[in-house]
Amino acid sequence: MCGIIGYIGDRKACDVIVSGLKRLEYRGYDSVGVVTENGGELYIRKGAGKIGELEKKLGLSELPGNRGIGHTRWATHGIPDDTNAHPHTDCTGEIALVHNGIIENYLELREELLEKGHVFRSDTDTEVIAHLIEEELKTAGDFEEALRNALNRLKGSFALGIIYSRDVEHLYFVRHESPLVLGIGNGEMFAASDVPAFLPYTNRAVFIDDGEYVILSKEGYTVKDFRTGAVREKEVHTINWSLEMAEKQGYPHFMLKEIHEEPKAVKEAIYGNIEFMGRIAEEIAEYDKIFIVAMGTSYHAGIVGKYLFQRLARKVPIVEEASEFRYEAEGVIDKNTLVIAITQSGETADTLAAIRLAKRRGAKTLSIVNVVGSMATRISDLVIYTHAGPEIGVAATKTYTTQLTVLTMLAIALARHLKTVDEDYLNTLEEDLHKLPELIEEVLGYEDELKALAEELEDKRDFFYIGRGISVATALEGALKLKEISYIHAEGLSAGELKHGPLALIEDGVPVVAVAPSGKTFDKIVSNIEEAKARKGFIISLGDNDELRKISDVFLRMPEVDELLSPVVYVVPLQLLAYHLAVLRGNDPDKPRNLAKSVTVE
Ligand code: AGP
């Protein structure tokens, strides 16, 4: 779970690499390293810390040469220190490489290489790869053959960038279960874990698939299968994300920018899918055994999906965390099963494993994904893109509301196809769906109020978020946002569950956030709020019924919206509240401790 970047061309390689690493920092930020080549010599600088702190200290921008690779790390093997920072080298110092992923058989390989006299300097799994290539070079005809032989001995996930000082014309890159994309310039080439890393220079991209390696030169690229050595033809995609979209645009943090982008993102999600949602619905309409699999925020979107499918299409999907599904569901998946995977990145290891399991068992797979060309999109039978644009902040915001938008569209299309619900109601719901961007805009207007509320709540230690029906997901997501960026303990739960245990924790001043749109359980949640209030909880309620004002310490008057669409609007103030609490507490909401944007390891 790291970011890698490489450059070869006429520019000063370190400049391209350092700026790319800044845009890849969301993938990991506990250490940084760069290697360039000049006159057949490798120049390596690396250390623990963030790129912003290390750029000057290590003199990363002073490295000579027009080709090089860089790395921003999220530690898996070996603590985040200077020695374990990438790049790693072989014994001769002629091979340097960066790695995103995990080498599962590294201990066995390390033993073998130690016996052959190799000297290891780090505790990482990555270093074995450099020594393995060095070892293979002793018998192989050339570097490429040595690389291929080494790759075929690795087990696990790896995206690699490799530089060999004796081969001054090329850089080498590899993909196996960790993302890699090439940027195609004129007389210069780029490779990175993600497109924004090279977006200032080119918007033409080639997505590399598992089991492929790339020989990159100034003039072009050759992609080959590392098992067979066969050349693979690749399609060049034009990316329509602007650089501006991938940068902060004056906001103090990406997260805040991304929250403010939600009206636009939801609009894009609607217009990007409007034409073909009916066709997708037709393709999945026959399935009655449905699983929705995802992790984290995407899992919460799955819970909303379940309520939508039930209420509109009269189908009852089982929503499971992909990490559970992948180990438990094998025996119940067959060709009559539909597995819907929801993943922003399209690279979450558990979600990919769940999709692969579903495919092995002959199930139909549909993925709801944001990142174009990501692995989930390539292994699924059907794909719906959320069109949210790049999300850099680790906390998912606009990618969540766009996931909800496309799930709503899918459920409406299914209901229309199956004629499960009155057509007039579906038409009204669809009209209201188009109003969501406006409604989000309206609630974004509460930002000052939410900031003031954050100031009032800054020192609280525990929060409870409650909801009923489809709003349970909003409660869970509100709590997750708070936990991950403000580091305050928070629990999200169904309001009905409160008095079965958690009520014991409500005492004087404990914040209870009630997500209470009008709907069939409104009266019930009012009772639950009363229960918390009677224990002197500090009640913050979100709703469109003024009754709530009387029983709340803080009432956020929400716009009127159909209960089924309410999760898209109601989560936004909760994202803002979490954001402002995080900032007040001195945290960087874009880079929460211990977390990374895409979890590409189990
Ligand atoms: C939420 O803010 C997190 N970023 C996290 O829970 C995330 O939703 C989860 O890791 C799943 O990621 P994915 O959507 O890219 O698969």
mmCIF file of N, CA and C in Angstrom, residues 213-312:
data_model
loop_
_atom_site.group_PDB
_atom_site.id
_atom_site.type_symbol
_atom_site.label_atom_id
_atom_site.label_comp_id
_atom_site.label_asym_id
_atom_site.label_seq_id
_atom_site.Cartn_x
_atom_site.Cartn_y
_atom_site.Cartn_z
ATOM 1 N N TYR A 213 5.003 -7.004 -17.306
ATOM 2 C CA TYR A 213 6.094 -6.082 -16.993
ATOM 3 C C TYR A 213 6.305 -5.154 -18.183
ATOM 4 N N VAL A 214 6.936 -4.027 -17.880
ATOM 5 C CA VAL A 214 7.059 -2.964 -18.877
ATOM 6 C C VAL A 214 8.521 -2.582 -19.012
ATOM 7 N N ILE A 215 8.956 -2.458 -20.256
ATOM 8 C CA ILE A 215 10.301 -1.913 -20.497
ATOM 9 C C ILE A 215 10.055 -0.508 -21.028
ATOM 10 N N LEU A 216 10.485 0.470 -20.251
ATOM 11 C CA LEU A 216 10.168 1.855 -20.577
ATOM 12 C C LEU A 216 11.418 2.564 -21.091
ATOM 13 N N SER A 217 11.281 3.232 -22.226
ATOM 14 C CA SER A 217 12.388 4.060 -22.710
ATOM 15 C C SER A 217 11.813 5.448 -22.958
ATOM 16 N N LYS A 218 12.677 6.393 -23.328
ATOM 17 C CA LYS A 218 12.201 7.748 -23.615
ATOM 18 C C LYS A 218 11.151 7.745 -24.701
ATOM 19 N N GLU A 219 11.363 6.900 -25.667
ATOM 20 C CA GLU A 219 10.516 6.926 -26.862
ATOM 21 C C GLU A 219 9.265 6.079 -26.742
ATOM 22 N N GLY A 220 9.237 5.125 -25.837
ATOM 23 C CA GLY A 220 8.051 4.275 -25.811
ATOM 24 C C GLY A 220 8.100 3.199 -24.749
ATOM 25 N N TYR A 221 7.277 2.209 -24.960
ATOM 26 C CA TYR A 221 7.152 1.161 -23.955
ATOM 27 C C TYR A 221 6.859 -0.169 -24.644
ATOM 28 N N THR A 222 7.323 -1.242 -24.013
ATOM 29 C CA THR A 222 6.941 -2.576 -24.442
ATOM 30 C C THR A 222 6.380 -3.273 -23.223
ATOM 31 N N VAL A 223 5.206 -3.881 -23.396
ATOM 32 C CA VAL A 223 4.587 -4.591 -22.282
ATOM 33 C C VAL A 223 4.635 -6.080 -22.595
ATOM 34 N N LYS A 224 5.086 -6.871 -21.629
ATOM 35 C CA LYS A 224 5.187 -8.314 -21.848
ATOM 36 C C LYS A 224 4.589 -9.079 -20.673
ATOM 37 N N ASP A 225 4.229 -10.303 -20.949
ATOM 38 C CA ASP A 225 3.732 -11.227 -19.936
ATOM 39 C C ASP A 225 4.956 -11.821 -19.237
ATOM 40 N N PHE A 226 5.023 -11.700 -17.905
ATOM 41 C CA PHE A 226 6.260 -12.203 -17.277
ATOM 42 C C PHE A 226 6.297 -13.713 -17.107
ATOM 43 N N ARG A 227 5.181 -14.379 -17.354
ATOM 44 C CA ARG A 227 5.228 -15.859 -17.321
ATOM 45 C C ARG A 227 5.784 -16.395 -18.639
ATOM 46 N N THR A 228 5.302 -15.802 -19.774
ATOM 47 C CA THR A 228 5.652 -16.361 -21.083
ATOM 48 C C THR A 228 6.656 -15.514 -21.860
ATOM 49 N N GLY A 229 6.777 -14.256 -21.497
ATOM 50 C CA GLY A 229 7.650 -13.350 -22.240
ATOM 51 C C GLY A 229 6.970 -12.787 -23.483
ATOM 52 N N ALA A 230 5.708 -13.178 -23.726
ATOM 53 C CA ALA A 230 5.007 -12.719 -24.930
ATOM 54 C C ALA A 230 4.662 -11.235 -24.814
ATOM 55 N N VAL A 231 4.764 -10.547 -25.957
ATOM 56 C CA VAL A 231 4.434 -9.115 -25.985
ATOM 57 C C VAL A 231 2.917 -8.955 -25.907
ATOM 58 N N ARG A 232 2.463 -7.990 -25.114
ATOM 59 C CA ARG A 232 1.019 -7.715 -24.991
ATOM 60 C C ARG A 232 0.696 -6.365 -25.637
ATOM 61 N N GLU A 233 -0.322 -6.349 -26.459
ATOM 62 C CA GLU A 233 -0.774 -5.077 -27.038
ATOM 63 C C GLU A 233 -1.616 -4.353 -25.993
ATOM 64 N N LYS A 234 -1.440 -3.054 -25.876
ATOM 65 C CA LYS A 234 -2.194 -2.313 -24.871
ATOM 66 C C LYS A 234 -2.923 -1.140 -25.507
ATOM 67 N N GLU A 235 -4.073 -0.833 -24.911
ATOM 68 C CA GLU A 235 -4.864 0.288 -25.408
ATOM 69 C C GLU A 235 -4.438 1.571 -24.686
ATOM 70 N N VAL A 236 -4.363 2.674 -25.439
ATOM 71 C CA VAL A 236 -4.045 3.959 -24.796
ATOM 72 C C VAL A 236 -5.365 4.666 -24.478
ATOM 73 N N HIS A 237 -5.556 5.041 -23.204
ATOM 74 C CA HIS A 237 -6.783 5.728 -22.778
ATOM 75 C C HIS A 237 -6.491 7.214 -22.617
ATOM 76 N N THR A 238 -7.490 8.032 -22.945
ATOM 77 C CA THR A 238 -7.344 9.460 -22.662
ATOM 78 C C THR A 238 -8.119 9.750 -21.391
ATOM 79 N N ILE A 239 -7.419 10.300 -20.421
ATOM 80 C CA ILE A 239 -8.036 10.562 -19.113
ATOM 81 C C ILE A 239 -8.617 11.968 -19.130
ATOM 82 N N ASN A 240 -9.884 12.086 -18.751
ATOM 83 C CA ASN A 240 -10.460 13.434 -18.805
ATOM 84 C C ASN A 240 -10.497 14.130 -17.448
ATOM 85 N N TRP A 241 -9.669 13.692 -16.509
ATOM 86 C CA TRP A 241 -9.525 14.414 -15.243
ATOM 87 C C TRP A 241 -8.554 15.560 -15.499
ATOM 88 N N SER A 242 -8.932 16.763 -15.078
ATOM 89 C CA SER A 242 -7.985 17.856 -15.225
ATOM 90 C C SER A 242 -7.042 17.830 -14.029
ATOM 91 N N LEU A 243 -5.907 18.495 -14.214
ATOM 92 C CA LEU A 243 -4.949 18.572 -13.108
ATOM 93 C C LEU A 243 -5.599 19.271 -11.914
ATOM 94 N N GLU A 244 -6.383 20.296 -12.261
ATOM 95 C CA GLU A 244 -7.086 21.076 -11.245
ATOM 96 C C GLU A 244 -7.940 20.165 -10.361
ATOM 97 N N MET A 245 -8.574 19.182 -11.034
ATOM 98 C CA MET A 245 -9.415 18.249 -10.287
ATOM 99 C C MET A 245 -8.583 17.455 -9.288
ATOM 100 N N ALA A 246 -7.316 17.249 -9.625
ATOM 101 C CA ALA A 246 -6.484 16.435 -8.747
ATOM 102 C C ALA A 246 -5.713 17.284 -7.733
ATOM 103 N N GLU A 247 -5.947 18.577 -7.719
ATOM 104 C CA GLU A 247 -5.243 19.413 -6.751
ATOM 105 C C GLU A 247 -6.210 20.144 -5.809
ATOM 106 N N LYS A 248 -5.681 20.920 -4.869
ATOM 107 C CA LYS A 248 -6.530 21.429 -3.773
ATOM 108 C C LYS A 248 -7.389 22.653 -4.084
ATOM 109 N N GLN A 249 -7.057 23.366 -5.102
ATOM 110 C CA GLN A 249 -7.845 24.544 -5.516
ATOM 111 C C GLN A 249 -8.129 25.517 -4.371
ATOM 112 N N GLY A 250 -7.147 25.773 -3.574
ATOM 113 C CA GLY A 250 -7.312 26.783 -2.528
ATOM 114 C C GLY A 250 -7.947 26.284 -1.236
ATOM 115 N N TYR A 251 -8.486 25.094 -1.219
ATOM 116 C CA TYR A 251 -9.016 24.557 0.045
ATOM 117 C C TYR A 251 -7.844 24.140 0.928
ATOM 118 N N PRO A 252 -8.000 24.236 2.252
ATOM 119 C CA PRO A 252 -6.872 23.837 3.103
ATOM 120 C C PRO A 252 -6.586 22.338 3.046
ATOM 121 N N HIS A 253 -7.607 21.558 2.752
ATOM 122 C CA HIS A 253 -7.402 20.104 2.674
ATOM 123 C C HIS A 253 -8.190 19.524 1.509
ATOM 124 N N PHE A 254 -7.679 18.416 0.985
ATOM 125 C CA PHE A 254 -8.408 17.715 -0.085
ATOM 126 C C PHE A 254 -9.797 17.297 0.399
ATOM 127 N N MET A 255 -9.872 16.879 1.677
ATOM 128 C CA MET A 255 -11.163 16.370 2.153
ATOM 129 C C MET A 255 -12.235 17.451 2.041
ATOM 130 N N LEU A 256 -11.889 18.677 2.449
ATOM 131 C CA LEU A 256 -12.883 19.756 2.409
ATOM 132 C C LEU A 256 -13.246 20.062 0.950
ATOM 133 N N LYS A 257 -12.235 20.079 0.110
ATOM 134 C CA LYS A 257 -12.492 20.317 -1.323
ATOM 135 C C LYS A 257 -13.428 19.235 -1.861
ATOM 136 N N GLU A 258 -13.160 18.015 -1.467
ATOM 137 C CA GLU A 258 -13.949 16.890 -2.002
ATOM 138 C C GLU A 258 -15.386 16.916 -1.474
ATOM 139 N N ILE A 259 -15.568 17.378 -0.223
ATOM 140 C CA ILE A 259 -16.941 17.524 0.295
ATOM 141 C C ILE A 259 -17.677 18.582 -0.546
ATOM 142 N N HIS A 260 -16.981 19.687 -0.812
ATOM 143 C CA HIS A 260 -17.623 20.755 -1.593
ATOM 144 C C HIS A 260 -17.843 20.357 -3.051
ATOM 145 N N GLU A 261 -17.163 19.327 -3.489
ATOM 146 C CA GLU A 261 -17.370 18.848 -4.869
ATOM 147 C C GLU A 261 -18.572 17.911 -4.980
ATOM 148 N N GLU A 262 -19.197 17.599 -3.853
ATOM 149 C CA GLU A 262 -20.258 16.575 -3.900
ATOM 150 C C GLU A 262 -21.434 16.926 -4.813
ATOM 151 N N PRO A 263 -21.903 18.183 -4.834
ATOM 152 C CA PRO A 263 -23.012 18.454 -5.761
ATOM 153 C C PRO A 263 -22.636 18.100 -7.207
ATOM 154 N N LYS A 264 -21.432 18.492 -7.590
ATOM 155 C CA LYS A 264 -20.989 18.240 -8.964
ATOM 156 C C LYS A 264 -20.782 16.741 -9.194
ATOM 157 N N ALA A 265 -20.179 16.104 -8.208
ATOM 158 C CA ALA A 265 -19.885 14.669 -8.355
ATOM 159 C C ALA A 265 -21.183 13.866 -8.503
ATOM 160 N N VAL A 266 -22.189 14.228 -7.688
ATOM 161 C CA VAL A 266 -23.468 13.499 -7.757
ATOM 162 C C VAL A 266 -24.118 13.728 -9.123
ATOM 163 N N LYS A 267 -24.001 14.964 -9.598
ATOM 164 C CA LYS A 267 -24.545 15.260 -10.934
ATOM 165 C C LYS A 267 -23.860 14.380 -11.992
ATOM 166 N N GLU A 268 -22.539 14.303 -11.904
ATOM 167 C CA GLU A 268 -21.783 13.490 -12.873
ATOM 168 C C GLU A 268 -22.196 12.027 -12.776
ATOM 169 N N ALA A 269 -22.399 11.581 -11.544
ATOM 170 C CA ALA A 269 -22.789 10.174 -11.347
ATOM 171 C C ALA A 269 -24.133 9.910 -12.019
ATOM 172 N N ILE A 270 -25.032 10.873 -11.926
ATOM 173 C CA ILE A 270 -26.350 10.696 -12.550
ATOM 174 C C ILE A 270 -26.196 10.705 -14.074
ATOM 175 N N TYR A 271 -25.561 11.777 -14.592
ATOM 176 C CA TYR A 271 -25.500 11.890 -16.056
ATOM 177 C C TYR A 271 -24.583 10.859 -16.695
ATOM 178 N N GLY A 272 -23.587 10.450 -15.957
ATOM 179 C CA GLY A 272 -22.675 9.443 -16.511
ATOM 180 C C GLY A 272 -23.314 8.068 -16.620
ATOM 181 N N ASN A 273 -24.438 7.858 -15.936
ATOM 182 C CA ASN A 273 -25.017 6.504 -15.906
ATOM 183 C C ASN A 273 -26.435 6.425 -16.441
ATOM 184 N N ILE A 274 -27.021 7.578 -16.680
ATOM 185 C CA ILE A 274 -28.446 7.620 -16.964
ATOM 186 C C ILE A 274 -28.830 6.725 -18.146
ATOM 187 N N GLU A 275 -27.936 6.711 -19.140
ATOM 188 C CA GLU A 275 -28.316 6.017 -20.371
ATOM 189 C C GLU A 275 -28.306 4.514 -20.275
ATOM 190 N N PHE A 276 -27.402 4.000 -19.492
ATOM 191 C CA PHE A 276 -27.276 2.540 -19.565
ATOM 192 C C PHE A 276 -27.713 1.793 -18.298
ATOM 193 N N MET A 277 -28.261 2.523 -17.318
ATOM 194 C CA MET A 277 -28.669 1.849 -16.083
ATOM 195 C C MET A 277 -29.774 0.812 -16.360
ATOM 196 N N GLY A 278 -30.648 1.144 -17.329
ATOM 197 C CA GLY A 278 -31.726 0.219 -17.682
ATOM 198 C C GLY A 278 -31.171 -1.105 -18.193
ATOM 199 N N ARG A 279 -30.101 -1.000 -18.974
ATOM 200 C CA ARG A 279 -29.508 -2.219 -19.539
ATOM 201 C C ARG A 279 -28.876 -3.081 -18.435
ATOM 202 N N ILE A 280 -28.195 -2.414 -17.509
ATOM 203 C CA ILE A 280 -27.594 -3.155 -16.383
ATOM 204 C C ILE A 280 -28.712 -3.838 -15.588
ATOM 205 N N ALA A 281 -29.781 -3.090 -15.345
ATOM 206 C CA ALA A 281 -30.901 -3.639 -14.564
ATOM 207 C C ALA A 281 -31.448 -4.892 -15.256
ATOM 208 N N GLU A 282 -31.591 -4.821 -16.573
ATOM 209 C CA GLU A 282 -32.086 -5.998 -17.318
ATOM 210 C C GLU A 282 -31.170 -7.194 -17.117
ATOM 211 N N GLU A 283 -29.871 -6.918 -17.139
ATOM 212 C CA GLU A 283 -28.913 -8.029 -17.038
ATOM 213 C C GLU A 283 -28.924 -8.706 -15.668
ATOM 214 N N ILE A 284 -29.338 -7.973 -14.653
ATOM 215 C CA ILE A 284 -29.279 -8.576 -13.308
ATOM 216 C C ILE A 284 -30.668 -8.904 -12.748
ATOM 217 N N ALA A 285 -31.681 -8.556 -13.506
ATOM 218 C CA ALA A 285 -33.057 -8.655 -12.973
ATOM 219 C C ALA A 285 -33.440 -10.062 -12.528
ATOM 220 N N GLU A 286 -32.896 -11.069 -13.212
ATOM 221 C CA GLU A 286 -33.323 -12.441 -12.913
ATOM 222 C C GLU A 286 -32.757 -12.977 -11.586
ATOM 223 N N TYR A 287 -31.748 -12.314 -11.058
ATOM 224 C CA TYR A 287 -31.082 -12.876 -9.864
ATOM 225 C C TYR A 287 -31.863 -12.579 -8.587
ATOM 226 N N ASP A 288 -32.058 -13.617 -7.788
ATOM 227 C CA ASP A 288 -32.711 -13.409 -6.500
ATOM 228 C C ASP A 288 -31.737 -13.612 -5.349
ATOM 229 N N LYS A 289 -30.666 -14.362 -5.659
ATOM 230 C CA LYS A 289 -29.648 -14.537 -4.604
ATOM 231 C C LYS A 289 -28.567 -13.478 -4.844
ATOM 232 N N ILE A 290 -28.566 -12.456 -4.024
ATOM 233 C CA ILE A 290 -27.673 -11.312 -4.269
ATOM 234 C C ILE A 290 -26.838 -11.022 -3.015
ATOM 235 N N PHE A 291 -25.549 -10.864 -3.242
ATOM 236 C CA PHE A 291 -24.666 -10.409 -2.164
ATOM 237 C C PHE A 291 -24.121 -9.034 -2.545
ATOM 238 N N ILE A 292 -24.028 -8.156 -1.571
ATOM 239 C CA ILE A 292 -23.307 -6.894 -1.791
ATOM 240 C C ILE A 292 -22.065 -6.961 -0.909
ATOM 241 N N VAL A 293 -20.898 -6.837 -1.521
ATOM 242 C CA VAL A 293 -19.654 -6.972 -0.746
ATOM 243 C C VAL A 293 -18.824 -5.698 -0.878
ATOM 244 N N ALA A 294 -18.210 -5.296 0.212
ATOM 245 C CA ALA A 294 -17.419 -4.057 0.221
ATOM 246 C C ALA A 294 -16.751 -3.927 1.583
ATOM 247 N N MET A 295 -15.928 -2.897 1.728
ATOM 248 C CA MET A 295 -15.290 -2.608 3.017
ATOM 249 C C MET A 295 -15.490 -1.136 3.375
ATOM 250 N N GLY A 296 -15.449 -0.854 4.665
ATOM 251 C CA GLY A 296 -15.444 0.529 5.163
ATOM 252 C C GLY A 296 -16.641 1.330 4.685
ATOM 253 N N THR A 297 -16.343 2.512 4.180
ATOM 254 C CA THR A 297 -17.400 3.395 3.687
ATOM 255 C C THR A 297 -18.206 2.725 2.569
ATOM 256 N N SER A 298 -17.524 2.012 1.705
ATOM 257 C CA SER A 298 -18.223 1.344 0.595
ATOM 258 C C SER A 298 -19.199 0.298 1.139
ATOM 259 N N TYR A 299 -18.841 -0.297 2.267
ATOM 260 C CA TYR A 299 -19.749 -1.261 2.915
ATOM 261 C C TYR A 299 -21.012 -0.537 3.399
ATOM 262 N N HIS A 300 -20.825 0.677 3.919
ATOM 263 C CA HIS A 300 -21.999 1.447 4.348
ATOM 264 C C HIS A 300 -22.893 1.772 3.155
ATOM 265 N N ALA A 301 -22.267 2.050 2.015
ATOM 266 C CA ALA A 301 -23.067 2.264 0.796
ATOM 267 C C ALA A 301 -23.858 0.989 0.494
ATOM 268 N N GLY A 302 -23.221 -0.152 0.730
ATOM 269 C CA GLY A 302 -23.894 -1.439 0.505
ATOM 270 C C GLY A 302 -25.141 -1.588 1.371
ATOM 271 N N ILE A 303 -25.069 -1.072 2.600
ATOM 272 C CA ILE A 303 -26.242 -1.158 3.494
ATOM 273 C C ILE A 303 -27.386 -0.312 2.921
ATOM 274 N N VAL A 304 -27.040 0.874 2.431
ATOM 275 C CA VAL A 304 -28.076 1.696 1.779
ATOM 276 C C VAL A 304 -28.647 0.928 0.583
ATOM 277 N N GLY A 305 -27.752 0.287 -0.176
ATOM 278 C CA GLY A 305 -28.185 -0.497 -1.343
ATOM 279 C C GLY A 305 -29.194 -1.564 -0.955
ATOM 280 N N LYS A 306 -28.949 -2.196 0.175
ATOM 281 C CA LYS A 306 -29.869 -3.253 0.629
ATOM 282 C C LYS A 306 -31.275 -2.686 0.848
ATOM 283 N N TYR A 307 -31.365 -1.554 1.550
ATOM 284 C CA TYR A 307 -32.684 -0.952 1.805
ATOM 285 C C TYR A 307 -33.348 -0.551 0.486
ATOM 286 N N LEU A 308 -32.553 -0.001 -0.439
ATOM 287 C CA LEU A 308 -33.120 0.434 -1.726
ATOM 288 C C LEU A 308 -33.651 -0.758 -2.514
ATOM 289 N N PHE A 309 -32.865 -1.820 -2.553
ATOM 290 C CA PHE A 309 -33.282 -3.021 -3.298
ATOM 291 C C PHE A 309 -34.559 -3.608 -2.683
ATOM 292 N N GLN A 310 -34.603 -3.611 -1.349
ATOM 293 C CA GLN A 310 -35.787 -4.171 -0.675
ATOM 294 C C GLN A 310 -37.025 -3.348 -0.972
ATOM 295 N N ARG A 311 -36.886 -2.047 -0.756
ATOM 296 C CA ARG A 311 -38.058 -1.177 -0.849
ATOM 297 C C ARG A 311 -38.522 -1.005 -2.297
ATOM 298 N N LEU A 312 -37.585 -0.972 -3.245
ATOM 299 C CA LEU A 312 -37.988 -0.694 -4.626
ATOM 300 C C LEU A 312 -38.084 -1.952 -5.487
#
